[in-house]
JSON list of C-alpha atoms in Angstrom, two decimals:
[
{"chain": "A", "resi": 16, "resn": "UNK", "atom": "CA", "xyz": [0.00, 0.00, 0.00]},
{"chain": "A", "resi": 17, "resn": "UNK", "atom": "CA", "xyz": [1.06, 3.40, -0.83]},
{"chain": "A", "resi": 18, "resn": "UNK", "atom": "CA", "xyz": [2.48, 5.89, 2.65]},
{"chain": "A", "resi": 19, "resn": "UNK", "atom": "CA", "xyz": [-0.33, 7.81, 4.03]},
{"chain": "A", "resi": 20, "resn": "UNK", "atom": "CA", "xyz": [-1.13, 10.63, 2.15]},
{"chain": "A", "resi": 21, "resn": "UNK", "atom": "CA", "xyz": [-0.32, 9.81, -1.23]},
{"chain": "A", "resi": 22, "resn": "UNK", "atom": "CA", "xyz": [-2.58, 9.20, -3.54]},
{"chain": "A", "resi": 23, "resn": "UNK", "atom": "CA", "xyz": [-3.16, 5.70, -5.32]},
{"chain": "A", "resi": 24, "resn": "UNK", "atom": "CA", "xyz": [-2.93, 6.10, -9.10]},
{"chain": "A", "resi": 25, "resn": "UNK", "atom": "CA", "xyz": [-4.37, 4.04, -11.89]},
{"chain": "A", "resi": 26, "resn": "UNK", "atom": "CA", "xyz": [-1.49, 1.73, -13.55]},
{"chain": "A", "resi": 27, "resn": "UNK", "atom": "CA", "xyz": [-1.12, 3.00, -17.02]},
{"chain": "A", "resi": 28, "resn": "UNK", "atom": "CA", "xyz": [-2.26, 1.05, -19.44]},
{"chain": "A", "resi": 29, "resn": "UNK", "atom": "CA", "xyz": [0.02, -0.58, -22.46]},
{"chain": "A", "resi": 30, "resn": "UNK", "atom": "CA", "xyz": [1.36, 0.93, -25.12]},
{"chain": "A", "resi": 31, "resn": "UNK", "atom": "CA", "xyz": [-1.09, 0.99, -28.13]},
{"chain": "A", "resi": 32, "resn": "UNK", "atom": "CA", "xyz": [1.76, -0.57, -30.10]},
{"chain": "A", "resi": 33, "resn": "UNK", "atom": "CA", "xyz": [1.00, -3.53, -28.82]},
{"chain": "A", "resi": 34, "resn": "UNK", "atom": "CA", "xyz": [0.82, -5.80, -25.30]},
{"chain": "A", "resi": 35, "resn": "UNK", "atom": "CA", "xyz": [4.09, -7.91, -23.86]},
{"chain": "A", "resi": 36, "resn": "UNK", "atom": "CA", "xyz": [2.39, -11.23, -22.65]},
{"chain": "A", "resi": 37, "resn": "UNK", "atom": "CA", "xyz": [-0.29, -13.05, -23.20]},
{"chain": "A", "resi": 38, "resn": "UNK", "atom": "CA", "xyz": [-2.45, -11.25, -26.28]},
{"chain": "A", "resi": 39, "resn": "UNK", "atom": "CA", "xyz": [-6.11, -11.90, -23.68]},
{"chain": "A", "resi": 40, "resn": "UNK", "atom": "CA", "xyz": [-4.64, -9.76, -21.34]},
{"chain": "A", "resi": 41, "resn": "UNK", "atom": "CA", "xyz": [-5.42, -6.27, -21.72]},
{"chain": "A", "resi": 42, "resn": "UNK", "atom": "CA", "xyz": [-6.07, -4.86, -18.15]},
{"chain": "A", "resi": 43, "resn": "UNK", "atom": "CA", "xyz": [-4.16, -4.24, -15.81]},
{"chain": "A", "resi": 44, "resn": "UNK", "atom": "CA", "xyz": [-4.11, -4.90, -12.02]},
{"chain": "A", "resi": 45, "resn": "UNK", "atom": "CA", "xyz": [-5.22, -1.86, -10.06]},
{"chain": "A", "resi": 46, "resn": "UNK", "atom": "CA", "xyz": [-2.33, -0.67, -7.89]},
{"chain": "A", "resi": 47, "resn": "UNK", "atom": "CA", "xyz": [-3.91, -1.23, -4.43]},
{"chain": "A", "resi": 48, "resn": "UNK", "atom": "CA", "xyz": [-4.93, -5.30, -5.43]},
{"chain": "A", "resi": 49, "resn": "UNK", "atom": "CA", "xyz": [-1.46, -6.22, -6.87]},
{"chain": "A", "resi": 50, "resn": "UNK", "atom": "CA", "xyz": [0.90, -8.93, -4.54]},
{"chain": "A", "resi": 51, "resn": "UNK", "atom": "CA", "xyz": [4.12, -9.03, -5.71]},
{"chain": "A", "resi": 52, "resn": "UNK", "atom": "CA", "xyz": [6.33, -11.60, -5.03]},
{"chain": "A", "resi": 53, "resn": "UNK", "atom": "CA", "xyz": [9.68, -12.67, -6.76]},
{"chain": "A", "resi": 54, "resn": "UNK", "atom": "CA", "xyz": [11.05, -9.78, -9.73]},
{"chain": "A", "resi": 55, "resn": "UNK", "atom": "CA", "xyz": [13.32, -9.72, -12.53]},
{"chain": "A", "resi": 56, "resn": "UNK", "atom": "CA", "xyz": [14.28, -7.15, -15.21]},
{"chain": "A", "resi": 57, "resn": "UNK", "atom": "CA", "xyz": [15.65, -7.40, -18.48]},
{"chain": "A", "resi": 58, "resn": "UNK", "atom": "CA", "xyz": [16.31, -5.40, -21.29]},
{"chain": "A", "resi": 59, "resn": "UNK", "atom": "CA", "xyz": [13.82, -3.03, -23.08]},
{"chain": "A", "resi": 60, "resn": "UNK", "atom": "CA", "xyz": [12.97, -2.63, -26.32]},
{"chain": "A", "resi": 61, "resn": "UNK", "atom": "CA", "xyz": [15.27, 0.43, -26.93]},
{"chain": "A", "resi": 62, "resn": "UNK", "atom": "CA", "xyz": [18.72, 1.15, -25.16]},
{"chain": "A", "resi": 63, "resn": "UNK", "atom": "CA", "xyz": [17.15, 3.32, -22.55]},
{"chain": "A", "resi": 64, "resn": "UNK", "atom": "CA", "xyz": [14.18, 1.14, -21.37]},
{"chain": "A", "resi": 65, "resn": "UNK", "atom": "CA", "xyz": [14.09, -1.84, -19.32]},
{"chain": "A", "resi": 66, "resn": "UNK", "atom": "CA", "xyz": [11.41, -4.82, -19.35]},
{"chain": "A", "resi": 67, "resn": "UNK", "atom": "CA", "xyz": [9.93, -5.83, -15.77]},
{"chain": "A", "resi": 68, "resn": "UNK", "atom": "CA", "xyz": [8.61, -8.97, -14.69]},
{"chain": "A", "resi": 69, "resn": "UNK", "atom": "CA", "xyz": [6.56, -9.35, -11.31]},
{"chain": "A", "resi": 70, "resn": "UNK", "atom": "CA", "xyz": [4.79, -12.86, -9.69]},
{"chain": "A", "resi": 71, "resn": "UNK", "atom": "CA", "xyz": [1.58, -11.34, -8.48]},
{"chain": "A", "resi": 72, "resn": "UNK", "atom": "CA", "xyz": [-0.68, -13.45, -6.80]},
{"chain": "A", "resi": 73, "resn": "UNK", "atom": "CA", "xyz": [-3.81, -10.77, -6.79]},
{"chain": "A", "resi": 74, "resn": "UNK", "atom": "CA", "xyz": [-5.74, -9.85, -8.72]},
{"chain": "A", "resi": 75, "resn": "UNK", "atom": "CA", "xyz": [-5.16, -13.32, -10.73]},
{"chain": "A", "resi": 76, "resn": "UNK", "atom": "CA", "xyz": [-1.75, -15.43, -10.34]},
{"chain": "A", "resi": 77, "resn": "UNK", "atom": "CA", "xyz": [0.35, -13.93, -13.25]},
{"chain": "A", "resi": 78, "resn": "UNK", "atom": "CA", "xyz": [3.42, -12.60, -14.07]},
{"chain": "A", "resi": 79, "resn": "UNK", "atom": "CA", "xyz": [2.75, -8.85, -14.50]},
{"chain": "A", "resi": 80, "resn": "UNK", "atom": "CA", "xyz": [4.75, -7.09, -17.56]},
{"chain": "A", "resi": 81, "resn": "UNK", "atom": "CA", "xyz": [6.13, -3.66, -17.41]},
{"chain": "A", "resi": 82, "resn": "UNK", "atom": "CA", "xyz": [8.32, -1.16, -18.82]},
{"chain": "A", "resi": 83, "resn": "UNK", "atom": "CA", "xyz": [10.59, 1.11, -17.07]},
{"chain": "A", "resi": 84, "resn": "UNK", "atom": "CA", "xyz": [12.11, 4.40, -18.52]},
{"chain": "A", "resi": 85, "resn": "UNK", "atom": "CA", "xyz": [13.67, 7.70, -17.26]},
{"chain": "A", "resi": 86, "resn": "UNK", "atom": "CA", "xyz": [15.81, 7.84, -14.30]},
{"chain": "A", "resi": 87, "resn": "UNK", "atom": "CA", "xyz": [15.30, 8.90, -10.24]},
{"chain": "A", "resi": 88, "resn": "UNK", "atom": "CA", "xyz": [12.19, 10.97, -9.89]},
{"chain": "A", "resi": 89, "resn": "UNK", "atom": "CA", "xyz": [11.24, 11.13, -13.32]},
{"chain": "A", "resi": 90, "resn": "UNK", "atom": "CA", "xyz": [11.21, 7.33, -13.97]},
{"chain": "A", "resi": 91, "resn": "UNK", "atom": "CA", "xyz": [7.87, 6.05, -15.12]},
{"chain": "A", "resi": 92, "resn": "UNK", "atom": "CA", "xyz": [6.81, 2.23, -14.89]},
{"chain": "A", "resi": 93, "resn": "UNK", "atom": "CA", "xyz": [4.51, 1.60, -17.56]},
{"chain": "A", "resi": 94, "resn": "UNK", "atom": "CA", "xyz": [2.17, -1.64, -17.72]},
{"chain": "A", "resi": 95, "resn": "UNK", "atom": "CA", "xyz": [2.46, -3.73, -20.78]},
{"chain": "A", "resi": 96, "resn": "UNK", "atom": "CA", "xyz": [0.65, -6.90, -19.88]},
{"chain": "A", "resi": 97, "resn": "UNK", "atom": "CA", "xyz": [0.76, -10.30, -18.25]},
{"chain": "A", "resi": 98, "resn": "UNK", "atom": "CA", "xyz": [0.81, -13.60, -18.74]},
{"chain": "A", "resi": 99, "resn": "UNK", "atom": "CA", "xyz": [-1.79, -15.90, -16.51]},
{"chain": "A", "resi": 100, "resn": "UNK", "atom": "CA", "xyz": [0.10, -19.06, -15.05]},
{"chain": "A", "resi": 101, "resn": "UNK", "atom": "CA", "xyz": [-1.81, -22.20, -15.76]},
{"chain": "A", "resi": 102, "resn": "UNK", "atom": "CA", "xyz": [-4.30, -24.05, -13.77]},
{"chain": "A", "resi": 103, "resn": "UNK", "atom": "CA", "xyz": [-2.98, -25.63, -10.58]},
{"chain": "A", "resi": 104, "resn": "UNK", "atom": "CA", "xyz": [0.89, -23.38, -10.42]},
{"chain": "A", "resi": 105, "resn": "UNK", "atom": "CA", "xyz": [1.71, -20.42, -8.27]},
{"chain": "A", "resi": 106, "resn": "UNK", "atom": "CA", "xyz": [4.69, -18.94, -8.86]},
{"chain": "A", "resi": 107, "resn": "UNK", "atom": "CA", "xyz": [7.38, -17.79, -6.58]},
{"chain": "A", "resi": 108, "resn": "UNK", "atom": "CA", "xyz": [10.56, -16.09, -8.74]},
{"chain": "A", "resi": 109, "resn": "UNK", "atom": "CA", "xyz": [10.81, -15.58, -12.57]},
{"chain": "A", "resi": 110, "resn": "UNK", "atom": "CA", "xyz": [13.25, -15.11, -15.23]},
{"chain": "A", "resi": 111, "resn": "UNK", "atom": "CA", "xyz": [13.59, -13.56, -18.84]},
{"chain": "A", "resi": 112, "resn": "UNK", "atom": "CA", "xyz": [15.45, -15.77, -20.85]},
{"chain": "A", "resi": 113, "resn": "UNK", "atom": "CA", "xyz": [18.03, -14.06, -23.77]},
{"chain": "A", "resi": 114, "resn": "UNK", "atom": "CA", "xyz": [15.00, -14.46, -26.71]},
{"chain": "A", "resi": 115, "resn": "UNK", "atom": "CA", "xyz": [12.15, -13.11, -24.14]},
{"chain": "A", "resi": 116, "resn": "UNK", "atom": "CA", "xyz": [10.88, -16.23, -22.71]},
{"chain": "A", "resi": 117, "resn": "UNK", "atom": "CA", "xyz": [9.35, -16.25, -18.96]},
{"chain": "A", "resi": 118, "resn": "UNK", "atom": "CA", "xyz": [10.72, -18.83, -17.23]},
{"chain": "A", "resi": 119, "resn": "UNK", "atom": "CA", "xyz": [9.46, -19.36, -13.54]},
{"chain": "A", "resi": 120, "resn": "UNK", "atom": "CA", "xyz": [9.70, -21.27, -10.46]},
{"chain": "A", "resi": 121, "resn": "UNK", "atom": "CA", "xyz": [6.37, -23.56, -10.12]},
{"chain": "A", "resi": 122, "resn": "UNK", "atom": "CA", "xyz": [6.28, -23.50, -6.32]},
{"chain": "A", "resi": 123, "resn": "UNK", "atom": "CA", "xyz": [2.94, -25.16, -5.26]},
{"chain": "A", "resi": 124, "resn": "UNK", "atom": "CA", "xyz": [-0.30, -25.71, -6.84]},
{"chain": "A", "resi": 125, "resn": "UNK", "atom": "CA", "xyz": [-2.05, -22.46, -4.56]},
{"chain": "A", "resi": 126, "resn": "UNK", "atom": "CA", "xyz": [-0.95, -19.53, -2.53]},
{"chain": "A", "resi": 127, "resn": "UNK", "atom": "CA", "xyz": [-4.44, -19.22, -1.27]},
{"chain": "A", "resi": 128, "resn": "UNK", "atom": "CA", "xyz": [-5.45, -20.03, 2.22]},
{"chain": "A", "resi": 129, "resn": "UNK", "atom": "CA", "xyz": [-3.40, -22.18, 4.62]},
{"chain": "A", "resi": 130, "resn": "UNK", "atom": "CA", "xyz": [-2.29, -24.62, 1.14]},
{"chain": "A", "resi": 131, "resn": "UNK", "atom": "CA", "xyz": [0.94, -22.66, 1.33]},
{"chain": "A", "resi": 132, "resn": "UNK", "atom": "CA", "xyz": [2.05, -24.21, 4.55]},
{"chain": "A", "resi": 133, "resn": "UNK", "atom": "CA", "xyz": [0.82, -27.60, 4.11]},
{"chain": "A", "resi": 134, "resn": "UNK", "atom": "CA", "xyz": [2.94, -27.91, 0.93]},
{"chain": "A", "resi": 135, "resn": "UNK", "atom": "CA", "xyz": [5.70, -26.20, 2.47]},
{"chain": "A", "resi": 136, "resn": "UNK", "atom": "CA", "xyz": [5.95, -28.56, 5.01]},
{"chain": "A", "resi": 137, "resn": "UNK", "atom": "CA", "xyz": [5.53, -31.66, 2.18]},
{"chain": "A", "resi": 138, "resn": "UNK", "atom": "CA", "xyz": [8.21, -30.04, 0.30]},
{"chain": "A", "resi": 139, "resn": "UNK", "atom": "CA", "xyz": [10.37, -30.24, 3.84]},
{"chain": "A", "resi": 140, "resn": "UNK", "atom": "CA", "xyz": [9.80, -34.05, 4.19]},
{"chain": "A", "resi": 141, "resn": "UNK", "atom": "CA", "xyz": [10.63, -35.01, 0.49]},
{"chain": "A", "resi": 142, "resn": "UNK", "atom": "CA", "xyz": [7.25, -34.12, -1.61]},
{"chain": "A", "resi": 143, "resn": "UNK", "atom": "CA", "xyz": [7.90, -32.72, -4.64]},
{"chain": "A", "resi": 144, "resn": "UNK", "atom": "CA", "xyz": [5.67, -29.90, -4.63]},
{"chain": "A", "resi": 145, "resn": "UNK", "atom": "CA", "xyz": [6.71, -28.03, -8.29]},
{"chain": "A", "resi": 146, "resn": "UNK", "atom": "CA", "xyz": [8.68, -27.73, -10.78]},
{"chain": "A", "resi": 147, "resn": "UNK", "atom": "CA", "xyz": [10.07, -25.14, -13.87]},
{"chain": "A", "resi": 148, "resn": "UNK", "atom": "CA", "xyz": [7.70, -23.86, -16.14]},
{"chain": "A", "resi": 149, "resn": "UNK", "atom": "CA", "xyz": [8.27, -21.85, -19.09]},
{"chain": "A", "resi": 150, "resn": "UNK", "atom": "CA", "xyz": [6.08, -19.81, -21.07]},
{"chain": "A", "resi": 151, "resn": "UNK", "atom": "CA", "xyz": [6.69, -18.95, -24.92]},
{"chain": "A", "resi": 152, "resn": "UNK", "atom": "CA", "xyz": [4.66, -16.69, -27.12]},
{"chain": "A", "resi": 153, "resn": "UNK", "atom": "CA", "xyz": [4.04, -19.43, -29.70]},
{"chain": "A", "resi": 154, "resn": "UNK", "atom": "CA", "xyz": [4.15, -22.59, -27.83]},
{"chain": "A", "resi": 155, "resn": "UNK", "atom": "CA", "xyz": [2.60, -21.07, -24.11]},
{"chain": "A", "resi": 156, "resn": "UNK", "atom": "CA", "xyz": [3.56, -22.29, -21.01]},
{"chain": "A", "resi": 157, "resn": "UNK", "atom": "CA", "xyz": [5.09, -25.68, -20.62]},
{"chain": "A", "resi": 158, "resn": "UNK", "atom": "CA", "xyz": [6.55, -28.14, -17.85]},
{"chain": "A", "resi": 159, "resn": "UNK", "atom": "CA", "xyz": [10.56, -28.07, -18.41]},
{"chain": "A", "resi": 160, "resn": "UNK", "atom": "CA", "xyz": [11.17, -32.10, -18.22]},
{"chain": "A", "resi": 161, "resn": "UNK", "atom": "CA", "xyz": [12.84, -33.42, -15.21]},
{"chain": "A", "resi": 162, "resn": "UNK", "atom": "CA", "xyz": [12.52, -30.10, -13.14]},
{"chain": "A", "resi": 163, "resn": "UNK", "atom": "CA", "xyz": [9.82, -31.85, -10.43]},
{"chain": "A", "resi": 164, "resn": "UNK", "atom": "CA", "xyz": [11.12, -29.95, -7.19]},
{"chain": "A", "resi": 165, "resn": "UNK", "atom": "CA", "xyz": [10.41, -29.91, -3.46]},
{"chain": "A", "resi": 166, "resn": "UNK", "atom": "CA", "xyz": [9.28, -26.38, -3.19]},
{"chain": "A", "resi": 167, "resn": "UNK", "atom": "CA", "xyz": [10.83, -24.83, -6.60]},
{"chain": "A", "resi": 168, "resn": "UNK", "atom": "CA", "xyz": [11.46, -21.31, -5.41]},
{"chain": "A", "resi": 169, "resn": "UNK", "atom": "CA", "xyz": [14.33, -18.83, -7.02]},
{"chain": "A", "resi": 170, "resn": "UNK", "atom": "CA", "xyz": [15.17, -19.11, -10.78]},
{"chain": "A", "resi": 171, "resn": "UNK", "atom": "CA", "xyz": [17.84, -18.17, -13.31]},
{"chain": "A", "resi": 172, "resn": "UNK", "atom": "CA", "xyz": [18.41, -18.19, -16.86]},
{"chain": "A", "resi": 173, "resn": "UNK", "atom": "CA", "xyz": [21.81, -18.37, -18.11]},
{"chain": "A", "resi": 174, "resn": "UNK", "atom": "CA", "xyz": [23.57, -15.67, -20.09]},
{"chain": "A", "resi": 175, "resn": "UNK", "atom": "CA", "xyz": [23.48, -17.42, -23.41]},
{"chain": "A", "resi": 176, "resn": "UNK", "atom": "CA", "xyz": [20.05, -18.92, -22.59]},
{"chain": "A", "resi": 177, "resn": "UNK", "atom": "CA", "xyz": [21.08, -22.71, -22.70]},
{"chain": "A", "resi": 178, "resn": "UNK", "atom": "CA", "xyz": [20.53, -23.78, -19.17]},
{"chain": "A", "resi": 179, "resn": "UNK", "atom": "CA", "xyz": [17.83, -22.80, -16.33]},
{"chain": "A", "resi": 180, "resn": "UNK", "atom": "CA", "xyz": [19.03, -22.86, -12.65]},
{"chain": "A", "resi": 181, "resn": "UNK", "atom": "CA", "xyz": [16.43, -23.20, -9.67]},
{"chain": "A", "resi": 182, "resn": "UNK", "atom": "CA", "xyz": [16.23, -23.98, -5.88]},
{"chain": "A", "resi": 183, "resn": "UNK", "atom": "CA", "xyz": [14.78, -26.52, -4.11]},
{"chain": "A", "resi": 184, "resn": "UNK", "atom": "CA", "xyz": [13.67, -25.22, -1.14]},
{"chain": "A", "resi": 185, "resn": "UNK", "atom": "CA", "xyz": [12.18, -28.19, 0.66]},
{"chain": "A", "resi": 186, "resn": "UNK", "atom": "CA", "xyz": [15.76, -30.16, -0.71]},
{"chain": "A", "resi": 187, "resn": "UNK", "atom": "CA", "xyz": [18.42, -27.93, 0.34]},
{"chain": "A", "resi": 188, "resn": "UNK", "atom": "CA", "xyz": [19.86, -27.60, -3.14]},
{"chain": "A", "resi": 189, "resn": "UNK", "atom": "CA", "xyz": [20.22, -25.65, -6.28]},
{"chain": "A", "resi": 190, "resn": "UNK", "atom": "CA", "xyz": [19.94, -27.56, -9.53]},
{"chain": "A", "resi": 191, "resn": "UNK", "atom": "CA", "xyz": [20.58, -26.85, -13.45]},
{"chain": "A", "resi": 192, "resn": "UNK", "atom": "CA", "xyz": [19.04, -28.24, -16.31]},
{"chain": "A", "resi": 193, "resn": "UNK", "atom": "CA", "xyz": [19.46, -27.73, -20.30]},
{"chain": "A", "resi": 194, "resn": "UNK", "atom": "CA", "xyz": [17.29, -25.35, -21.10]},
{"chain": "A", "resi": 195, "resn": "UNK", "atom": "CA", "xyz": [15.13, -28.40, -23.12]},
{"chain": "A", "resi": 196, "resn": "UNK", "atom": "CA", "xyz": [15.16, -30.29, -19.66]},
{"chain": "A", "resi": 197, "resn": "UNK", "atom": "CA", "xyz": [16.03, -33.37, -18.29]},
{"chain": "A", "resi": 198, "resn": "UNK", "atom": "CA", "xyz": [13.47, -36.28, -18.73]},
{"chain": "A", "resi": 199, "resn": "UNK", "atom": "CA", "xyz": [15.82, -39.02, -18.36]},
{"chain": "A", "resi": 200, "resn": "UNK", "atom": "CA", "xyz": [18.05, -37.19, -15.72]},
{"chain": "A", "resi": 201, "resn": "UNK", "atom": "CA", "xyz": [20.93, -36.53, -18.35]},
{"chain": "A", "resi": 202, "resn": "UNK", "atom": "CA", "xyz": [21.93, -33.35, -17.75]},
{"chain": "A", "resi": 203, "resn": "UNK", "atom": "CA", "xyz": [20.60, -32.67, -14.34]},
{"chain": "A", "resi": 204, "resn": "UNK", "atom": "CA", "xyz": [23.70, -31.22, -12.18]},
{"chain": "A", "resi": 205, "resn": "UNK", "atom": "CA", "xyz": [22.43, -31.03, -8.50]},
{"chain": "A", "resi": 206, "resn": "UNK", "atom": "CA", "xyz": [24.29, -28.84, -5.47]},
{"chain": "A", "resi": 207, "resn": "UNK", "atom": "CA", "xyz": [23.81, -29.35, -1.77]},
{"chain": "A", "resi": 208, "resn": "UNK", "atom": "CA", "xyz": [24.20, -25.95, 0.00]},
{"chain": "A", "resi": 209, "resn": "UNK", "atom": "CA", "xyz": [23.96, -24.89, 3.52]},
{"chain": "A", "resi": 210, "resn": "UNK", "atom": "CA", "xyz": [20.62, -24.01, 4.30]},
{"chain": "A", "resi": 211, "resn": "UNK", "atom": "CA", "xyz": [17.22, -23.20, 1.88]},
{"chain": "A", "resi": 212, "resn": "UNK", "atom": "CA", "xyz": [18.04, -21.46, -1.06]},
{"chain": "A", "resi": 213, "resn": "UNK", "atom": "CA", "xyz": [15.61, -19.19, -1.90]},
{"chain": "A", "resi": 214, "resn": "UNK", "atom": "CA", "xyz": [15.42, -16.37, -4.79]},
{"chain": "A", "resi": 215, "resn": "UNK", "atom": "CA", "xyz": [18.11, -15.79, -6.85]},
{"chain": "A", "resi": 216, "resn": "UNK", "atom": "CA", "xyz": [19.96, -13.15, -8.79]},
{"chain": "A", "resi": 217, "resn": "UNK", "atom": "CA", "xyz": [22.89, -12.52, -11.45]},
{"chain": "A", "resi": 218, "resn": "UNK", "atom": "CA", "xyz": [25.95, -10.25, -9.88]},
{"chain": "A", "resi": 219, "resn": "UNK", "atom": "CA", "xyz": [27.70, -7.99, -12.40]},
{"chain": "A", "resi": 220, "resn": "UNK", "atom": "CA", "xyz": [30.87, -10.40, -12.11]},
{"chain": "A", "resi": 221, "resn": "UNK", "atom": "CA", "xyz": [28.97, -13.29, -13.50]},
{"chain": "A", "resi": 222, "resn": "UNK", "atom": "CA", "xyz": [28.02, -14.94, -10.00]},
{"chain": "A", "resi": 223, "resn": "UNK", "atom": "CA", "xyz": [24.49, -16.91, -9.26]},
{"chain": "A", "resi": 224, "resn": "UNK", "atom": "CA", "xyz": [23.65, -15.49, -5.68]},
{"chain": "A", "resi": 225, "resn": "UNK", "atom": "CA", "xyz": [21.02, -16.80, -3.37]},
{"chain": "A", "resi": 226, "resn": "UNK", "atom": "CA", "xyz": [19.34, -15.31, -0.15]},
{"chain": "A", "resi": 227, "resn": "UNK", "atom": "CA", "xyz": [19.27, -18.79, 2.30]},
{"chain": "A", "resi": 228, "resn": "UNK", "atom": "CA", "xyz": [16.83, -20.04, 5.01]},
{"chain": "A", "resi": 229, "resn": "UNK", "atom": "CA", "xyz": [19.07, -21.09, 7.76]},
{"chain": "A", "resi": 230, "resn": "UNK", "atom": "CA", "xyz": [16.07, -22.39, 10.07]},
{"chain": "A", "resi": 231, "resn": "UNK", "atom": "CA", "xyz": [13.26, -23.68, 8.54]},
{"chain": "A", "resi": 232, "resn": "UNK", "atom": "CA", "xyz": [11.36, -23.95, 11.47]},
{"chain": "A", "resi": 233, "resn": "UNK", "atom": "CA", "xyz": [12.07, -20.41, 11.99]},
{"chain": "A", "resi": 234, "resn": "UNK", "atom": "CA", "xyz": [10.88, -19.16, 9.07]},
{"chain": "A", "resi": 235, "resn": "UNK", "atom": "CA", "xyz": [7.75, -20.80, 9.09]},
{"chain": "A", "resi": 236, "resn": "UNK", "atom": "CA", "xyz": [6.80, -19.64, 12.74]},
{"chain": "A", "resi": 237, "resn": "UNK", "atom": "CA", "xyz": [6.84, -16.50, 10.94]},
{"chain": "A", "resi": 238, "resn": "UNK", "atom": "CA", "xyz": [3.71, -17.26, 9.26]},
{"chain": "A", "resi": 239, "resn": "UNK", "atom": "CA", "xyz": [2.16, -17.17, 12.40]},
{"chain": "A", "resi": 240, "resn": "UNK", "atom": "CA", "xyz": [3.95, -13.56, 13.60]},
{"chain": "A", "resi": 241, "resn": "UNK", "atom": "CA", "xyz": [6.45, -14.98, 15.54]},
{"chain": "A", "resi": 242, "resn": "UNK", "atom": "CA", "xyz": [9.77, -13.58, 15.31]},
{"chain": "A", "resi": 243, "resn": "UNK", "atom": "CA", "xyz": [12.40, -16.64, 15.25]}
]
C-alpha cells in the first residue's frame, strides 16, 4: 500500500503498439490489489528502457509485464501486460530468458489459504511440490522435463540462454538443467548448500547469488507472527 497521504494512481495502461504477454490480457491490475512476489528485469525494447517482470498473486496469479524508462524521480513504470500461469501453479521467482521467454519457479499448486504451509511442510519431508515452467509466445507455457522440485522457489536463466538454474527449497539444493530439460536425468547437475536457497539473482561479475533459510522452522513460525 502506498504511505499515508499519497494518492493511489491508476497503472497505465500498455502501449497501443501492442501488449508484452499473453495477447487476452489487456487490463491491468489496479495498484492497491497487486501482490508481488519474486522480480526480474531485463532489457527493453530500446537502449534506454528496461522490461519488468513481477509474480503477483492478486488480482489473478500472473506474471505482470512492465516497462521502465527515465531515471530517479522522473522514472515512469509503464504496464504492458501479463501472462496468466496455468491451472494448478503459483509462482514464486521468474526469469527472462536471452529471446524473451518467462521462465518461472512452479512452487505449489495455490498460494491461497493455509495450502501454502501444508505444501511447504511436504516439500520439507521429500514431496515434490513443483517444478520449472516456461512460457513462450508461440508454444505457451510448458513443464521443463525433469525439473519436479520440493518447493521450486528462485530461478535463473543463463547468459546465453542454454541452461535454467532453480532452488529446491524443501531439498536444500540448487539444480541446473538444459534449457530443453532433463526427462531421463541426463543433464541434471544437482548442489547441496547450507541451508534453503531461496530467490536468486545474477551479480555484475557473472556470480548466481542466493538469499538462504538457515532455520526452517524459523521461518515458518513467521507465518504465524512470531519472530524466530
Amino acid at each position: 500500500p502506498p504511505p499515508d497521504g499519497v494518492p493511489t494512481e491508476p497503472l497505465p495502461p500498455a502501449k497501443q503498439a501492442g501488449f508484452w504477454g499473453d495477447p487476452a490480457c489487456t487490463e491491468p491490475p489496479a495498484p492497491d490489489e497487486i501482490a508481488p512476489h519474486g522480480i526480474t528485469s531485463g532489457h527493453g525494447e530500446t537502449p534506454d528502457t528496461a522490461r519488468i517482470a513481477v509474480v503477483s498473486h492478486q488480482p489473478r496469479e500472473a506474471i505482470e509485464l512492465f516497462e521502465l524508462s527515465g531515471q530517479g524521480s522522473g522514472a515512469i513504470l509503464r504496464w504492458r501486460g501479463c501472462v496468466p500461469l496455468p491451472e494448478n501453479a503459483a509462482a514464486n521467482d521468474v526469469a527472462i530468458a536471452p529471446n524473451g521467454d518467462i521462465v518461472v519457479g512452479n512452487y505449489m499448486p495455490t498460494f491461497s489459504g493455509i495450502w501454502p504451509l501444508f505444501y511447504m511442510v511436504a516439500g520439507g519431508l521429500g514431496m515434490n511440490t513443483g517444478d520449472v515452467i516456461l512460457w513462450g509466445p508461440a508454444r505457451g507455457w510448458r513443464h521443463v522435463p525433469g525439473t519436479g522440485a520440493r518447493s521450486a522457489n528462485g530461478i535463473a536463466v543463463s547468459p546465453d540462454g542454454s541452461r535454467i538454474y532453480y532452488a529446491e527449497t524443501g531439498a536444500k539444493r540448487i539444480s541446473m538443467v538444459p534449457r530443453e530439460g532433463a526427462a531421463d536425468g541426463k543433464g541434471l547437475v544437482q548442489a547441496p548448500v547450507a541451508g534453503s536457497p531461496d530467490n536468486f539473482s545474477w551479480s555484475s561479475k557473472g556470480r548466481l547469488l542466493t538469499a538462504i533459510h538457515m532455520d526452517s522452522l524459523g521461518f515458518l513460525r513467521c507465518a504465524f507472527g512470531k519472530l524466530p
